[in-house]
Coordinates of C-alpha atoms and ligand atoms in Angstrom, one line a residue:
M1 CA -10.0 -22.0 1.0
E2 CA -7.5 -23.3 3.5
T3 CA -6.1 -21.2 6.3
V4 CA -2.4 -21.8 7.2
T5 CA -0.5 -20.2 10.1
T6 CA 3.1 -21.4 9.6
V7 CA 5.8 -20.5 7.1
R8 CA 6.5 -24.1 6.6
E9 CA 2.9 -24.9 5.6
M10 CA 2.8 -21.9 3.3
K11 CA 6.0 -23.1 1.6
A12 CA 4.6 -26.6 1.2
R13 CA 1.4 -25.3 -0.4
S14 CA 3.3 -23.1 -2.9
R15 CA 5.7 -26.0 -3.7
A16 CA 2.8 -28.3 -4.4
W17 CA 1.1 -25.7 -6.7
R18 CA 4.4 -25.3 -8.7
R19 CA 4.8 -29.0 -9.0
H20 CA 1.4 -29.0 -10.7
G21 CA 2.5 -26.3 -13.1
L22 CA 0.3 -23.6 -11.5
S23 CA 1.4 -20.0 -11.2
V24 CA 1.1 -18.3 -7.8
G25 CA -0.1 -14.9 -6.9
L26 CA 0.4 -13.3 -3.4
V27 CA -1.5 -10.4 -1.9
P28 CA 0.1 -9.2 1.3
T29 CA -2.3 -7.3 3.7
M30 CA -2.8 -6.3 7.3
G31 CA -6.4 -7.4 7.2
F32 CA -9.7 -5.6 8.1
L33 CA -10.2 -6.0 4.4
H34 CA -12.2 -3.6 2.1
R35 CA -12.8 -3.4 -1.7
G36 CA -9.3 -1.9 -2.2
H37 CA -7.8 -5.1 -1.0
G38 CA -10.5 -7.0 -2.9
S39 CA -9.4 -5.4 -6.2
L40 CA -5.8 -6.8 -5.7
V41 CA -7.2 -10.2 -4.8
E42 CA -9.5 -10.3 -7.8
R43 CA -6.6 -9.4 -10.1
S44 CA -4.4 -12.1 -8.6
V45 CA -7.2 -14.7 -8.9
R46 CA -7.6 -13.7 -12.6
E47 CA -3.9 -13.8 -13.4
N48 CA -2.7 -16.8 -11.5
G49 CA -3.5 -20.5 -11.1
R50 CA -3.5 -20.1 -7.3
T51 CA -3.7 -17.1 -5.0
A52 CA -2.5 -16.8 -1.4
V53 CA -3.4 -13.8 0.7
S54 CA -1.5 -12.9 3.9
V55 CA -3.2 -11.2 6.8
F56 CA -0.6 -10.1 9.2
V57 CA -0.5 -6.9 11.3
N58 CA 3.2 -6.5 11.2
P59 CA 4.6 -5.1 14.5
A60 CA 7.9 -4.2 12.8
Q61 CA 6.3 -1.5 10.7
F62 CA 4.7 0.3 13.6
G63 CA 6.6 2.9 15.6
P64 CA 6.4 3.6 19.3
G65 CA 3.1 5.3 20.1
E66 CA 1.5 4.2 16.8
D67 CA -1.7 2.2 16.5
L68 CA -0.4 -1.4 16.6
E69 CA -2.6 -2.4 19.5
S70 CA -5.7 -0.7 18.3
Y71 CA -5.3 -1.5 14.6
P72 CA -8.7 -2.8 13.4
R73 CA -9.0 -6.6 13.1
D74 CA -11.8 -8.9 12.0
P75 CA -10.4 -12.3 11.0
A76 CA -13.8 -14.0 10.6
R77 CA -15.1 -11.3 8.2
D78 CA -11.7 -11.3 6.3
S79 CA -11.8 -15.0 5.9
A80 CA -15.4 -15.1 4.6
Y81 CA -14.6 -12.2 2.1
L82 CA -11.4 -13.9 0.8
K83 CA -13.3 -17.2 0.4
S84 CA -16.0 -15.5 -1.7
L85 CA -13.2 -14.1 -4.0
G86 CA -11.9 -17.5 -4.7
V87 CA -8.6 -17.3 -2.7
N88 CA -6.9 -20.7 -2.2
V89 CA -4.8 -20.1 0.9
L90 CA -5.2 -17.5 3.7
F91 CA -1.8 -17.2 5.4
M92 CA -2.4 -15.8 8.9
P93 CA 0.8 -16.2 11.0
E94 CA 1.2 -15.0 14.6
P95 CA 4.0 -12.5 15.2
S96 CA 6.0 -15.2 17.0
E97 CA 5.9 -17.2 13.7
M98 CA 7.3 -14.3 11.7
Y99 CA 9.7 -13.0 14.4
P100 CA 10.7 -15.9 16.6
P101 CA 12.9 -15.3 19.6
G102 CA 16.4 -14.3 18.4
F103 CA 15.2 -12.7 15.2
A104 CA 17.9 -10.2 14.3
T105 CA 17.9 -9.4 10.6
A106 CA 16.2 -6.5 8.7
V107 CA 16.1 -5.2 5.1
E108 CA 16.9 -1.5 4.9
A109 CA 15.9 1.0 2.2
P110 CA 17.9 3.9 3.6
E111 CA 17.3 6.7 1.0
L112 CA 13.9 5.9 -0.4
G113 CA 12.7 4.9 3.1
E114 CA 13.5 8.2 4.7
A115 CA 11.5 10.4 2.3
L116 CA 7.8 11.2 2.6
C117 CA 6.1 8.9 5.1
G118 CA 9.5 7.7 6.2
A119 CA 10.4 11.1 7.7
S120 CA 7.5 11.0 10.2
R121 CA 7.6 7.2 10.6
P122 CA 11.2 6.2 11.2
G123 CA 11.9 2.5 10.6
H124 CA 8.5 2.0 9.0
F125 CA 9.8 0.9 5.6
R126 CA 12.5 -1.3 7.2
G127 CA 9.6 -3.1 8.8
V128 CA 7.7 -3.2 5.5
C129 CA 10.6 -4.5 3.4
T130 CA 11.6 -7.1 6.0
V131 CA 8.1 -8.6 6.3
V132 CA 7.4 -8.4 2.5
L133 CA 10.7 -10.2 1.8
K134 CA 9.7 -12.9 4.3
L135 CA 6.2 -13.2 2.8
L136 CA 7.7 -13.5 -0.7
N137 CA 10.0 -16.2 0.6
A138 CA 7.1 -18.1 2.2
A139 CA 4.8 -18.0 -0.8
S140 CA 7.3 -17.9 -3.7
P141 CA 4.8 -16.1 -5.9
D142 CA 5.2 -15.4 -9.6
R143 CA 3.4 -12.1 -9.0
A144 CA 2.7 -10.1 -5.8
Y145 CA 0.1 -7.3 -5.8
F146 CA 0.4 -3.9 -4.1
G147 CA -1.8 -0.8 -4.1
L148 CA -0.7 2.5 -5.4
K149 CA -2.6 4.2 -2.5
D150 CA 0.7 3.3 -0.7
A151 CA 2.8 4.5 -3.7
Q152 CA 6.0 5.0 -1.7
Q153 CA 5.7 1.5 -0.4
F154 CA 5.4 0.2 -3.9
F155 CA 8.4 2.1 -5.3
I156 CA 10.5 1.0 -2.3
L157 CA 9.5 -2.7 -2.7
R158 CA 10.1 -2.5 -6.5
R159 CA 13.6 -1.3 -5.8
M160 CA 14.1 -4.0 -3.2
A161 CA 13.0 -6.7 -5.7
R162 CA 15.5 -5.3 -8.2
D163 CA 18.4 -4.9 -5.8
L164 CA 17.9 -8.3 -4.2
D165 CA 17.2 -10.2 -7.5
L166 CA 13.8 -11.4 -6.4
D167 CA 12.0 -13.6 -8.8
A168 CA 8.5 -12.3 -8.2
S169 CA 7.0 -9.6 -10.4
L170 CA 5.6 -6.8 -8.3
V171 CA 2.3 -5.6 -9.8
P172 CA 1.0 -2.0 -9.0
C173 CA -2.8 -1.7 -8.7
E174 CA -4.9 1.4 -8.9
T175 CA -6.3 3.0 -5.7
V176 CA -9.9 2.0 -5.0
R177 CA -12.0 4.9 -3.7
E178 CA -15.3 5.6 -1.9
A179 CA -17.9 7.3 -4.1
D180 CA -16.8 10.7 -2.8
G181 CA -13.1 10.1 -3.8
L182 CA -11.7 9.1 -0.4
A183 CA -9.1 6.3 -0.8
M184 CA -10.4 3.2 0.9
S185 CA -8.3 2.3 4.0
S186 CA -8.7 0.1 7.0
R187 CA -7.8 3.2 9.1
N188 CA -10.8 5.1 7.8
S189 CA -12.7 3.3 10.5
Y190 CA -11.0 5.7 13.0
L191 CA -12.9 8.7 11.5
T192 CA -15.8 10.2 13.3
P193 CA -18.8 11.1 11.0
E194 CA -17.7 14.7 11.0
E195 CA -14.1 13.8 10.1
R196 CA -15.4 11.4 7.4
A197 CA -17.4 14.2 5.9
V198 CA -14.3 16.4 5.3
A199 CA -11.8 13.6 4.5
P200 CA -12.4 13.7 0.7
L201 CA -10.8 17.2 0.6
L202 CA -7.4 15.5 0.5
R203 CA -8.3 13.9 -2.8
K204 CA -9.9 17.0 -4.1
A205 CA -6.7 19.0 -3.4
L206 CA -4.5 16.4 -5.2
L207 CA -6.9 16.5 -8.2
A208 CA -6.7 20.3 -8.4
A209 CA -2.9 20.0 -8.5
E210 CA -3.1 17.2 -11.1
D211 CA -5.3 19.5 -13.2
Y212 CA -2.5 22.1 -13.0
L213 CA 0.0 19.6 -14.3
I214 CA -2.3 18.3 -17.0
G215 CA -2.9 21.9 -18.1
G216 CA 0.9 22.2 -18.7
G217 CA 2.1 23.5 -15.2
R218 CA 5.6 22.2 -14.5
D219 CA 6.5 23.9 -11.2
P220 CA 6.4 21.3 -8.4
A221 CA 6.3 24.0 -5.8
E222 CA 3.2 25.4 -7.3
A223 CA 1.6 22.0 -7.5
C224 CA 2.4 21.4 -3.8
G225 CA 1.1 24.9 -3.1
I226 CA -2.2 24.2 -4.6
V227 CA -2.6 21.1 -2.4
G228 CA -1.4 22.9 0.7
G229 CA -3.6 25.9 0.1
M230 CA -6.7 23.7 -0.2
L231 CA -5.8 21.6 2.8
S232 CA -5.4 24.7 5.0
G233 CA -9.1 25.5 4.3
E234 CA -10.1 22.7 6.7
S235 CA -8.9 23.3 10.3
R236 CA -9.3 19.7 11.3
F237 CA -6.6 18.7 8.9
V238 CA -3.1 18.7 10.4
P239 CA -0.8 18.4 7.4
D240 CA 2.2 16.1 7.7
Y241 CA 3.7 16.6 4.2
V242 CA 2.9 17.6 0.6
E243 CA 5.8 16.7 -1.7
A244 CA 6.6 16.2 -5.4
V245 CA 9.3 13.6 -5.9
A246 CA 10.7 11.6 -8.8
T247 CA 9.2 8.1 -8.9
S248 CA 12.6 6.7 -9.7
D249 CA 14.4 7.7 -6.5
L250 CA 11.8 9.6 -4.4
K251 CA 14.0 12.7 -4.4
P252 CA 12.3 16.1 -4.6
V253 CA 12.2 17.5 -8.2
S254 CA 12.8 21.2 -9.2
E255 CA 10.9 20.8 -12.4
V256 CA 8.3 18.3 -13.6
S257 CA 10.3 16.8 -16.5
S258 CA 9.7 13.0 -15.9
E259 CA 7.3 10.9 -13.9
I260 CA 6.6 12.4 -10.5
L261 CA 4.7 11.2 -7.4
L262 CA 2.8 14.1 -5.8
A263 CA 2.0 12.7 -2.4
A264 CA 0.3 14.1 0.7
A265 CA -0.4 13.0 4.3
V266 CA -2.6 14.6 6.9
R267 CA -3.7 13.8 10.3
L268 CA -7.4 13.9 10.8
G269 CA -8.5 13.0 14.4
R270 CA -7.1 9.6 15.2
A271 CA -6.4 8.8 11.5
R272 CA -3.5 9.6 9.3
L273 CA -4.7 9.8 5.7
I274 CA -2.4 9.5 2.7
D275 CA -3.1 9.9 -1.0
N276 CA -1.2 10.8 -4.2
V277 CA -1.3 11.3 -7.9
I278 CA 1.4 10.0 -10.2
F279 CA 1.9 12.2 -13.2
D280 CA 4.1 11.6 -16.3
P281 CA 4.5 14.6 -18.5
S282 CA 5.4 12.4 -21.4
G283 CA 2.5 10.0 -20.8
P284 CA -0.7 9.9 -22.8
S285 CA -2.4 13.2 -22.6
R286 CA -5.3 13.5 -20.2
K287 CA -8.1 16.0 -20.2
P288 CA -8.3 18.3 -17.2
R289 CA -11.2 17.1 -15.1
G290 CA -12.6 20.6 -14.4
G291 CA -13.9 20.3 -10.9
A292 CA -13.5 18.0 -8.0
G293 CA -14.7 14.6 -9.2
C294 CA -12.9 11.4 -8.5
Ligands
AMP301 P1 -2.8 -2.8 4.1 O1 -3.7 -3.9 4.6 O2 -3.4 -1.4 4.4 O3 -1.4 -3.0 4.5 O4 -2.8 -2.9 2.5 C1 -2.5 -4.1 1.9 C2 -2.4 -3.8 0.4 O5 -3.6 -3.3 -0.1 C3 -1.3 -2.8 0.1 O6 -0.6 -3.1 -1.1 C4 -2.1 -1.5 -0.1 O7 -1.5 -0.6 -0.9 C5 -3.3 -2.1 -0.8 N1 -4.5 -1.2 -0.6 C6 -4.9 -0.6 0.6 N2 -5.9 0.2 0.3 C7 -6.1 0.2 -1.0 C8 -7.0 0.9 -1.9 N3 -7.9 1.8 -1.4 N4 -6.9 0.6 -3.2 C9 -6.0 -0.2 -3.7 N5 -5.1 -0.9 -2.9 C10 -5.2 -0.7 -1.6

């Protein structure tokens, strides 16, 4: 595995791969990697002749007072992990490489980017879209891999790819979880042992709402109420939002008649946890889980 730090070098590697007829996969990350990231990387390695992984803590997607400075970092461990997964290039640019002096352009996703997480993190998705477009330009992948833990991010990027006629296919990947159901996240490292012990309640609450939907419930307010009711049982949770929106436009739905994203965010100590279920009433029928498994 080679580590490159400039856009120029990343472009040169990608061009050389293409000249040799090799397909290219890209996995954008902010590092402090865990098995969730690993699942995206493994898939890219399986599906492409060459895989590049970017590790870049993108200042543009952090708001004032957010955790940019304290965001966990461990480049040596990340590098060893990616090497073990068969990655070809680790792209690790400095902020000054991605945003040189005079940088003055951004990609906006006004409507989709203001829903859900966008409401409490203004400008976040502008930062995400801008950096992902730059990373796609640097690596020119055939496929780029994103996790559905950040479902809103995926739906916004998918829209960006369509609207801006990008060549890459954006591939959604299932959320990888701890044994107790908590979605893996670099920010879980902020949790104290006591907070970590109650964190899986977010997943349990979403699964209870999913069981309601699988059982034929079609009232989004009721589904959100199930989640909110369960979250209110843990005083350490400070709910940010619980919402049911259409996956097509991220607008709230009054009835569950097509695919919805039921998403929730809570603050728990220093961490902000997000999780979701995607439910399609016309999709293959699934059995209610009956209980709080994962
Ligand atoms: P991050 O480093 O948190 O920006 O995440 C980089 C990519 O990994 C994003 O596409 C995330 O959605 C994805 N990702 C993060 N956590 C998970 C997880 N637990 N399961 C699957 N994908 C994940």
